[in-house]
């Protein structure tokens, strides 16, 4: 490519940003007022004098009234500038449009006649219904009787071709649990002849509670502005909802209850409505009260209250008073309306934005008001609540919302019946998110080939198949970790990912031990609780044990040494450590020493050790026979806080697993490998679009930028994964055709002959780990890998 | 509506009339509706911009704005002291700065010194919040992610040389330092997206690694890898996906990245290619090497480069105790590299078209926190009414009433002094105060960006200067 064409590309890239430049013609603030002042009285709303209405952009452009990008050829401007009283616009008796306003209009046309998505001067042409709308399903065509197909087939007589089994498997696995299907899984799926195998696969994936939660945590962290690091934490102006959120996803909490617990929260779920509190003075439109109004409107209703937080919105119906009245439900103090950061003297009254469906009691205390609000938001008559969430999920699965962008739920969907049907069905199905995902995934529509667009779909979008989606930063990393086996060891998110007991049994093997009820106690030192406790126990063994195992955990963290050697540590109290300790024990005196730490809240250490000498099993439990001391304190008998199962912790330790598990399977404890959604943002993920969650984020950028591409070409983080992965693959996959294995894992297909030839050029004789690194890079950089089709 | 024929007839008629009607309308430059002036980008005075950021709060009375000086003396009443450094002459008769900046003093005739920059009292005078304000023009929190000054230049002006990323940030680590999350919040392209975000080069001496193949990969292997990549793309069996716009843009970006990584311009990132003699002048530490890197990048066509002394709470210019001793050391770090940067740019004929700014989030005073009447909490760690120990000797409190900003090149007047602070406490700006918004408007104007430039985000306009209200200080331009 020549320098010149390269320059052109960069310029194109610069122009294709996500936001449109407004050099002087701001549609909402400038153009709309002019058109309202001079034109829409006769050519807007239900009036269309001379057959001309400018309610919407497409109506405006009908009959060549304007030519976007060319003011000089735009007929309506000619009429406005016309001096002949017979033909001029506005007509003779009305005031002329002043020159400076004409200039704005010209600029607006020259810049392409930008229009706010969904905006119409004909407020009556489409109004988002508030109530749920029941839809009578049209008849099935060609036996396609899934409700989604029955609706969509009406608009597209020739539906898209079904996706291949392999494409389906890759798509559905990434969409449901955010992972790639493993090569063995692909093989089994392709070989399966059961006609119901796709539905079975969907059910199997959605039943994987932990993997589902690991994946959807990303979406909900973005939506609920939840993260493990970020602004606000430093001054305690912000709290996480991670543990609550993860548990809610894992147990598939019904969505209405989920939202009620966010709006009328417990301390664990309060972080969302409390917002981020900054030290110091804050603009009136960004106080925590106003953040509350903005965030619940945006996330749960797809309503933009950001305009109305400063002034009555210019482009939709929301008013300053509505934003403040909503905020007042949350506010501890009487709330004064501020217009553009200036106090107005007017006071807000706590009030719901849809009073026709009931209201909060303004005299009630805050907690009660929030409870009432939670009830109103999730009320069965509030159809906007369910439409918003089904639209968001549809967008995640299909690449484009039925209303798009997904936050502009005031605008018209491209298929109203579809949105209405899905929303009502979702409510009927008990606000069950997984059931809803299943509903979409089981449709022929979802299981079809992706449409191919040569440019981003505009307002004239019509359904012609699911859209391709770019992997999120988390999906990209999870996939690479899957293939290279380079998962981080510890999550940063404080979440309960311990496998349920029945899953544990599946992974167990025979051993010499017998499971017995846990007799260990939660212990700490006597007296006032400090942040740290030193614990120890000395045991005399007649001979070196043939086998020995330990399970232990601590709220919040601990390290354990045996005879002076570091043996175990844990930073997540919910995930006890299970390890084989045989090799550290010896005949004679053995000392277990623990440094236990507490970072806040409850504190306690619990552990149990099984020792087998070949004849019998001995149990050593944490209890008052241990010694304990505080920092610089004297050793004394440990204090027993609670038996196992009591206190705030529940039955964390699994004796049956300790006795019989194949401890190698999950060396870091009883949890599946750590996923990207559970660790702090890093340079690579940030570069791939994981946001700094200071604000609510509802969509991720779909494009790869040049700076990102540089990071992918030479970034340290990715390079390290590749080189670690190459070593591992060469060790573990030595008997395999590596290229083929990699293609099957990464792309769910085998390479073609052409590709095989290139792969073998890269790999050479297969003995150079650098060649394997390069091959992985080549595969991971393919758009085919980074896209979900 | 008119028939098609009628339209045609009217069009030709209108064409004839057009000259007359235009005259009748009497339009000069088009003006925007309402009271806003038309957004017309001013003619640029500079093509590149280097922001030298003295992070942590540079005390003006100890640097660019000398006041009454007393040397350290046990028992001395603190409120007598305004400066802890004596004044020195500069190349400009009526401008004095402080001891320890002798080399910068020699180049003061190449630029303008503003002594009246002011910052708002944000309740708490916090570094990261003021830095956010200074770098984006907006006070956090915000409903949308605000773009950095450099991102605005990247977005509106684009790259100067297409292979050099338009926004480069030198010297600030974003991991492993205090308040890192707050730093990340403004070190970003914001809602413009990552295409306009910074290329971060925390260690100037390692900058070249950002444009090199990954560590341990020889150039031949790197080039080969990309060659194989193109081959695999060409041989991909899913031909129908080639026209997909998302896929296409992905491949374009990969291509652009590899172009930079294989270009000759990437040598600009490599400090080992600088002649030893020149390197020695700059090499006062990471900051000095950052200045050298900035010069090399601007020579090769970088648009916006920030070089920071790095913000770390209580370190560098965040002098909460032992201020005098610390600033004495810091001056040694900045004096030569900054002056040499100006001289080098001048020697290469680049200073005229490069705007160099030296700034900090606020100033400091020995006695007053914030501005008079502020309820800001006192953040000083070394406080005393009378000097007892050396560690009390220094300007330890955050002060937002009068801050110095120096600008060189880029069309600003030479040897010019703008604004003035009081001679006695409180040392507030008493002449021509310049707000953050107005300072930004001035910088944008020099770069050829209207301060009213706006982009639409979430249905609302977002302006280069807050609400489009920043007014450039035209007096400082030649």
Short mmCIF file of N, CA and C in Angstrom, two decimals, chain A residues 37-167:
data_model
loop_
_atom_site.label_atom_id
_atom_site.label_comp_id
_atom_site.label_asym_id
_atom_site.label_seq_id
_atom_site.Cartn_x
_atom_site.Cartn_y
_atom_site.Cartn_z
N UNK A 37 -40.11 26.14 15.14
CA UNK A 37 -40.57 27.52 15.09
C UNK A 37 -41.24 27.82 13.75
N UNK A 38 -40.66 27.29 12.66
CA UNK A 38 -41.11 27.75 11.35
C UNK A 38 -41.84 26.71 10.51
N UNK A 39 -41.66 25.45 10.77
CA UNK A 39 -42.11 24.46 9.79
C UNK A 39 -43.17 23.49 10.28
N UNK A 40 -43.00 22.99 11.50
CA UNK A 40 -43.78 21.80 11.85
C UNK A 40 -45.25 22.13 12.17
N UNK A 41 -45.55 23.41 12.30
CA UNK A 41 -46.96 23.76 12.54
C UNK A 41 -47.82 23.23 11.39
N UNK A 42 -47.27 23.32 10.18
CA UNK A 42 -48.02 22.86 9.01
C UNK A 42 -47.50 21.52 8.46
N UNK A 43 -46.23 21.22 8.73
CA UNK A 43 -45.63 20.02 8.12
C UNK A 43 -45.16 19.01 9.16
N UNK A 44 -45.74 19.09 10.36
CA UNK A 44 -45.32 18.14 11.38
C UNK A 44 -46.52 17.60 12.12
N UNK A 45 -46.29 16.65 12.98
CA UNK A 45 -47.40 16.04 13.71
C UNK A 45 -48.36 15.41 12.72
N UNK A 46 -49.67 15.67 12.91
CA UNK A 46 -50.62 15.07 11.97
C UNK A 46 -50.88 15.98 10.78
N UNK A 47 -50.17 17.11 10.70
CA UNK A 47 -50.33 18.02 9.55
C UNK A 47 -49.27 17.69 8.49
N UNK A 48 -49.72 17.69 7.25
CA UNK A 48 -48.77 17.48 6.16
C UNK A 48 -49.26 18.29 4.98
N UNK A 49 -49.23 19.63 5.12
CA UNK A 49 -49.74 20.50 4.05
C UNK A 49 -48.99 20.23 2.76
N UNK A 50 -49.72 20.24 1.68
CA UNK A 50 -49.12 19.97 0.38
C UNK A 50 -48.55 18.56 0.32
N UNK A 51 -48.99 17.71 1.23
CA UNK A 51 -48.51 16.33 1.22
C UNK A 51 -47.12 16.19 1.80
N UNK A 52 -46.59 17.26 2.40
CA UNK A 52 -45.21 17.21 2.89
C UNK A 52 -45.17 17.21 4.41
N UNK A 53 -44.56 16.17 4.96
CA UNK A 53 -44.37 16.10 6.40
C UNK A 53 -42.88 15.92 6.67
N UNK A 54 -42.38 16.60 7.70
CA UNK A 54 -40.96 16.38 8.04
C UNK A 54 -40.85 15.70 9.40
N UNK A 55 -41.86 14.89 9.72
CA UNK A 55 -41.83 14.20 11.01
C UNK A 55 -40.58 13.37 11.22
N UNK A 56 -40.20 12.64 10.21
CA UNK A 56 -39.04 11.77 10.35
C UNK A 56 -38.07 12.08 9.22
N UNK A 57 -36.89 11.54 9.35
CA UNK A 57 -35.88 11.80 8.33
C UNK A 57 -36.34 11.25 6.98
N UNK A 58 -36.93 10.05 7.01
CA UNK A 58 -37.28 9.49 5.70
C UNK A 58 -38.44 10.25 5.07
N UNK A 59 -39.37 10.72 5.91
CA UNK A 59 -40.43 11.56 5.33
C UNK A 59 -39.85 12.84 4.75
N UNK A 60 -38.89 13.39 5.50
CA UNK A 60 -38.23 14.62 5.05
C UNK A 60 -37.61 14.42 3.66
N UNK A 61 -37.04 13.26 3.46
CA UNK A 61 -36.29 13.04 2.22
C UNK A 61 -37.19 12.57 1.06
N UNK A 62 -38.41 12.21 1.39
CA UNK A 62 -39.32 11.81 0.30
C UNK A 62 -39.52 12.99 -0.63
N UNK A 63 -39.80 12.76 -1.82
CA UNK A 63 -40.04 13.82 -2.81
C UNK A 63 -38.86 14.76 -2.97
N UNK A 64 -37.66 14.31 -2.63
CA UNK A 64 -36.47 15.14 -2.85
C UNK A 64 -36.51 16.49 -2.14
N UNK A 65 -37.15 16.59 -1.01
CA UNK A 65 -37.19 17.88 -0.32
C UNK A 65 -35.80 18.31 0.11
N UNK A 66 -34.92 17.36 0.33
CA UNK A 66 -33.56 17.72 0.71
C UNK A 66 -32.61 16.66 0.20
N UNK A 67 -31.38 17.09 -0.02
CA UNK A 67 -30.37 16.13 -0.43
C UNK A 67 -29.26 16.14 0.62
N UNK A 68 -29.19 15.09 1.43
CA UNK A 68 -28.17 15.10 2.50
C UNK A 68 -26.77 15.31 1.92
N UNK A 69 -26.02 16.21 2.55
CA UNK A 69 -24.67 16.46 2.07
C UNK A 69 -24.62 17.57 1.03
N UNK A 70 -25.76 18.06 0.62
CA UNK A 70 -25.74 19.09 -0.42
C UNK A 70 -26.86 20.10 -0.22
N UNK A 71 -26.54 21.12 0.56
CA UNK A 71 -27.56 22.14 0.85
C UNK A 71 -27.96 22.86 -0.43
N UNK A 72 -27.00 23.04 -1.33
CA UNK A 72 -27.28 23.81 -2.54
C UNK A 72 -28.34 23.12 -3.40
N UNK A 73 -28.45 21.82 -3.26
CA UNK A 73 -29.43 21.11 -4.08
C UNK A 73 -30.65 20.70 -3.26
N UNK A 74 -30.82 21.30 -2.11
CA UNK A 74 -31.93 20.90 -1.25
C UNK A 74 -33.10 21.83 -1.43
N UNK A 75 -34.18 21.24 -1.89
CA UNK A 75 -35.31 22.03 -2.33
C UNK A 75 -35.95 22.82 -1.19
N UNK A 76 -36.04 22.25 -0.02
CA UNK A 76 -36.71 23.00 1.06
C UNK A 76 -35.96 24.28 1.40
N UNK A 77 -34.65 24.25 1.22
CA UNK A 77 -33.87 25.46 1.48
C UNK A 77 -34.11 26.52 0.41
N UNK A 78 -34.29 26.03 -0.80
CA UNK A 78 -34.62 26.98 -1.86
C UNK A 78 -35.92 27.69 -1.53
N UNK A 79 -36.89 26.90 -1.06
CA UNK A 79 -38.18 27.49 -0.73
C UNK A 79 -38.06 28.48 0.43
N UNK A 80 -37.23 28.15 1.36
CA UNK A 80 -37.06 29.04 2.51
C UNK A 80 -36.41 30.35 2.08
N UNK A 81 -35.51 30.25 1.12
CA UNK A 81 -34.81 31.46 0.67
C UNK A 81 -35.55 32.18 -0.45
N UNK A 82 -36.59 31.56 -0.95
CA UNK A 82 -37.37 32.11 -2.07
C UNK A 82 -37.94 33.48 -1.66
N UNK A 83 -37.97 34.39 -2.62
CA UNK A 83 -38.52 35.72 -2.32
C UNK A 83 -39.88 35.94 -2.96
N UNK A 84 -40.25 35.04 -3.85
CA UNK A 84 -41.57 35.14 -4.48
C UNK A 84 -42.64 34.80 -3.45
N UNK A 85 -43.48 35.76 -3.05
CA UNK A 85 -44.47 35.51 -1.99
C UNK A 85 -45.43 34.37 -2.34
N UNK A 86 -45.57 34.07 -3.60
CA UNK A 86 -46.47 33.00 -4.02
C UNK A 86 -45.96 31.63 -3.58
N UNK A 87 -44.65 31.47 -3.62
CA UNK A 87 -44.10 30.13 -3.39
C UNK A 87 -43.21 30.04 -2.15
N UNK A 88 -42.89 31.15 -1.55
CA UNK A 88 -41.94 31.12 -0.46
C UNK A 88 -42.44 30.27 0.71
N UNK A 89 -41.50 29.81 1.50
CA UNK A 89 -41.81 29.11 2.74
C UNK A 89 -41.01 29.75 3.85
N UNK A 90 -41.56 29.93 5.04
CA UNK A 90 -42.98 29.78 5.34
C UNK A 90 -43.82 30.76 4.50
N UNK A 91 -45.12 30.53 4.40
CA UNK A 91 -45.97 31.36 3.54
C UNK A 91 -45.93 32.84 3.94
N UNK A 92 -46.45 33.64 3.06
CA UNK A 92 -46.29 35.09 3.13
C UNK A 92 -46.57 35.70 4.51
N UNK A 93 -47.63 35.25 5.16
CA UNK A 93 -48.04 35.97 6.38
C UNK A 93 -47.21 35.57 7.60
N UNK A 94 -46.38 34.58 7.42
CA UNK A 94 -45.55 34.14 8.55
C UNK A 94 -44.19 34.82 8.49
N UNK A 95 -43.54 34.94 9.65
CA UNK A 95 -42.19 35.53 9.62
C UNK A 95 -41.23 34.67 8.81
N UNK A 96 -40.29 35.30 8.13
CA UNK A 96 -39.27 34.58 7.38
C UNK A 96 -38.28 33.93 8.35
N UNK A 97 -37.58 32.96 7.82
CA UNK A 97 -36.55 32.32 8.65
C UNK A 97 -35.30 33.21 8.61
N UNK A 98 -34.83 33.66 9.76
CA UNK A 98 -33.66 34.56 9.75
C UNK A 98 -32.42 33.89 9.14
N UNK A 99 -31.56 34.74 8.61
CA UNK A 99 -30.38 34.24 7.88
C UNK A 99 -29.53 33.31 8.73
N UNK A 100 -29.37 33.65 10.00
CA UNK A 100 -28.46 32.82 10.79
C UNK A 100 -29.06 31.44 11.03
N UNK A 101 -30.40 31.39 11.05
CA UNK A 101 -31.02 30.07 11.20
C UNK A 101 -30.90 29.27 9.91
N UNK A 102 -31.04 29.97 8.77
CA UNK A 102 -30.86 29.29 7.48
C UNK A 102 -29.45 28.69 7.42
N UNK A 103 -28.50 29.47 7.92
CA UNK A 103 -27.11 28.99 7.89
C UNK A 103 -26.99 27.69 8.68
N UNK A 104 -27.67 27.62 9.81
CA UNK A 104 -27.62 26.40 10.61
C UNK A 104 -28.22 25.24 9.81
N UNK A 105 -29.36 25.50 9.17
CA UNK A 105 -30.01 24.44 8.40
C UNK A 105 -29.11 23.96 7.25
N UNK A 106 -28.46 24.92 6.60
CA UNK A 106 -27.58 24.54 5.48
C UNK A 106 -26.45 23.66 5.97
N UNK A 107 -25.89 24.10 7.08
CA UNK A 107 -24.78 23.35 7.64
C UNK A 107 -25.24 21.93 7.98
N UNK A 108 -26.42 21.88 8.53
CA UNK A 108 -26.98 20.60 8.94
C UNK A 108 -27.18 19.69 7.73
N UNK A 109 -27.68 20.27 6.63
CA UNK A 109 -27.88 19.47 5.43
C UNK A 109 -26.52 19.07 4.85
N UNK A 110 -25.62 20.03 4.80
CA UNK A 110 -24.29 19.74 4.24
C UNK A 110 -23.58 18.63 5.00
N UNK A 111 -23.84 18.60 6.29
CA UNK A 111 -23.18 17.56 7.09
C UNK A 111 -23.89 16.22 7.03
N UNK A 112 -24.96 16.17 6.25
CA UNK A 112 -25.57 14.85 6.07
C UNK A 112 -26.95 14.71 6.67
N UNK A 113 -27.51 15.82 7.14
CA UNK A 113 -28.87 15.81 7.68
C UNK A 113 -29.00 14.74 8.78
N UNK A 114 -28.13 14.91 9.78
CA UNK A 114 -28.17 13.95 10.90
C UNK A 114 -29.49 14.05 11.64
N UNK A 115 -30.00 12.92 12.06
CA UNK A 115 -31.28 12.87 12.76
C UNK A 115 -31.12 12.04 14.01
N UNK A 116 -31.71 12.47 15.06
CA UNK A 116 -31.65 11.70 16.29
C UNK A 116 -32.40 10.39 16.11
N UNK A 117 -31.75 9.27 16.49
CA UNK A 117 -32.40 7.97 16.29
C UNK A 117 -33.78 7.96 16.91
N UNK A 118 -34.77 7.65 16.10
CA UNK A 118 -36.12 7.50 16.62
C UNK A 118 -36.89 8.80 16.83
N UNK A 119 -36.22 9.93 16.62
CA UNK A 119 -36.90 11.19 16.87
C UNK A 119 -37.92 11.49 15.78
N UNK A 120 -39.07 12.01 16.20
CA UNK A 120 -40.08 12.41 15.24
C UNK A 120 -40.79 13.66 15.75
N UNK A 121 -41.11 14.57 14.83
CA UNK A 121 -41.91 15.73 15.22
C UNK A 121 -43.35 15.31 15.45
N UNK A 122 -43.71 14.24 14.81
CA UNK A 122 -45.07 13.74 15.01
C UNK A 122 -45.08 12.90 16.26
N UNK A 123 -45.18 13.59 17.41
CA UNK A 123 -45.12 12.87 18.67
C UNK A 123 -46.17 11.77 18.69
N UNK A 124 -47.21 11.95 17.92
CA UNK A 124 -48.29 10.98 17.95
C UNK A 124 -48.00 9.78 17.03
N UNK A 125 -47.02 9.88 16.17
CA UNK A 125 -46.82 8.78 15.22
C UNK A 125 -46.43 7.49 15.92
N UNK A 126 -45.56 7.60 16.91
CA UNK A 126 -45.24 6.39 17.66
C UNK A 126 -44.86 6.76 19.09
N UNK A 127 -45.57 6.19 20.00
CA UNK A 127 -45.34 6.49 21.40
C UNK A 127 -45.05 5.14 22.04
N UNK A 128 -43.97 4.99 22.78
CA UNK A 128 -43.73 3.67 23.37
C UNK A 128 -44.86 3.32 24.33
N UNK A 129 -45.50 2.19 24.14
CA UNK A 129 -46.58 1.83 25.06
C UNK A 129 -46.02 1.54 26.44
N UNK A 130 -46.78 1.87 27.44
CA UNK A 130 -46.32 1.62 28.80
C UNK A 130 -46.71 0.18 29.23
N UNK A 131 -47.92 -0.19 28.96
CA UNK A 131 -48.39 -1.51 29.38
C UNK A 131 -47.78 -2.60 28.50
N UNK A 132 -47.74 -3.81 29.01
CA UNK A 132 -47.37 -4.94 28.14
C UNK A 132 -48.45 -5.09 27.06
N UNK A 133 -48.03 -5.55 25.89
CA UNK A 133 -48.98 -5.73 24.80
C UNK A 133 -48.98 -7.20 24.41
N UNK A 134 -50.16 -7.81 24.47
CA UNK A 134 -50.25 -9.23 24.09
C UNK A 134 -50.32 -9.34 22.58
N UNK A 135 -49.55 -10.24 22.03
CA UNK A 135 -49.48 -10.39 20.59
C UNK A 135 -50.08 -11.74 20.20
N UNK A 136 -50.94 -11.72 19.21
CA UNK A 136 -51.43 -12.99 18.68
C UNK A 136 -50.42 -13.47 17.65
N UNK A 137 -49.89 -14.65 17.84
CA UNK A 137 -48.85 -15.12 16.94
C UNK A 137 -49.42 -15.43 15.57
N UNK A 138 -48.72 -15.01 14.51
CA UNK A 138 -49.16 -15.40 13.18
C UNK A 138 -48.95 -16.90 12.97
N UNK A 139 -49.58 -17.45 11.96
CA UNK A 139 -49.42 -18.89 11.73
C UNK A 139 -47.99 -19.24 11.35
N UNK A 140 -47.61 -20.46 11.64
CA UNK A 140 -46.26 -20.91 11.28
C UNK A 140 -46.16 -21.11 9.78
N UNK A 141 -45.03 -20.74 9.20
CA UNK A 141 -44.78 -20.99 7.78
C UNK A 141 -43.79 -22.14 7.67
N UNK A 142 -44.00 -22.99 6.72
CA UNK A 142 -43.14 -24.16 6.46
C UNK A 142 -42.80 -24.91 7.74
N UNK A 143 -43.78 -25.01 8.61
CA UNK A 143 -43.57 -25.81 9.81
C UNK A 143 -42.64 -25.17 10.83
N UNK A 144 -42.24 -23.93 10.61
CA UNK A 144 -41.36 -23.28 11.58
C UNK A 144 -42.24 -22.66 12.66
N UNK A 145 -42.46 -23.40 13.74
CA UNK A 145 -43.50 -22.94 14.67
C UNK A 145 -42.94 -22.32 15.95
N UNK A 146 -41.66 -22.10 16.02
CA UNK A 146 -41.12 -21.35 17.16
C UNK A 146 -41.69 -19.93 17.10
N UNK A 147 -42.14 -19.41 18.25
CA UNK A 147 -42.79 -18.08 18.21
C UNK A 147 -41.93 -17.01 17.53
N UNK A 148 -40.63 -17.01 17.80
CA UNK A 148 -39.77 -16.00 17.19
C UNK A 148 -39.80 -16.15 15.67
N UNK A 149 -39.75 -17.39 15.19
CA UNK A 149 -39.78 -17.60 13.74
C UNK A 149 -41.14 -17.23 13.15
N UNK A 150 -42.19 -17.54 13.90
CA UNK A 150 -43.53 -17.22 13.38
C UNK A 150 -43.65 -15.72 13.14
N UNK A 151 -43.06 -14.93 14.03
CA UNK A 151 -43.13 -13.47 13.84
C UNK A 151 -42.17 -13.03 12.74
N UNK A 152 -40.93 -13.49 12.80
CA UNK A 152 -39.93 -12.99 11.84
C UNK A 152 -40.20 -13.49 10.42
N UNK A 153 -40.72 -14.71 10.30
CA UNK A 153 -40.95 -15.24 8.95
C UNK A 153 -41.97 -14.40 8.18
N UNK A 154 -42.81 -13.67 8.93
CA UNK A 154 -43.77 -12.80 8.26
C UNK A 154 -43.06 -11.69 7.47
N UNK A 155 -41.91 -11.26 7.98
CA UNK A 155 -41.23 -10.13 7.36
C UNK A 155 -40.21 -10.58 6.34
N UNK A 156 -39.83 -11.84 6.39
CA UNK A 156 -38.78 -12.31 5.50
C UNK A 156 -39.20 -13.65 4.92
N UNK A 157 -39.84 -13.62 3.76
CA UNK A 157 -40.40 -14.85 3.20
C UNK A 157 -39.35 -15.94 3.02
N UNK A 158 -38.15 -15.57 2.61
CA UNK A 158 -37.10 -16.58 2.49
C UNK A 158 -36.14 -16.40 3.66
N UNK A 159 -36.30 -17.18 4.70
CA UNK A 159 -35.44 -16.98 5.86
C UNK A 159 -34.00 -17.38 5.57
N UNK A 160 -33.06 -16.86 6.37
CA UNK A 160 -31.66 -17.21 6.14
C UNK A 160 -31.42 -18.71 6.32
N UNK A 161 -30.39 -19.21 5.68
CA UNK A 161 -30.02 -20.63 5.77
C UNK A 161 -29.60 -20.97 7.21
N UNK A 162 -29.88 -22.20 7.63
CA UNK A 162 -29.42 -22.58 8.97
C UNK A 162 -27.89 -22.59 9.05
N UNK A 163 -27.37 -22.24 10.21
CA UNK A 163 -25.92 -22.31 10.43
C UNK A 163 -25.52 -23.78 10.53
N UNK A 164 -24.29 -24.07 10.18
CA UNK A 164 -23.81 -25.45 10.29
C UNK A 164 -23.74 -25.85 11.77
N UNK A 165 -23.69 -27.13 12.05
CA UNK A 165 -23.59 -27.59 13.43
C UNK A 165 -22.36 -26.99 14.13
N UNK A 166 -21.27 -26.93 13.40
CA UNK A 166 -20.04 -26.42 14.02
C UNK A 166 -20.18 -24.94 14.33
N UNK A 167 -20.73 -24.18 13.39
CA UNK A 167 -20.91 -22.75 13.62
C UNK A 167 -21.88 -22.53 14.77
#
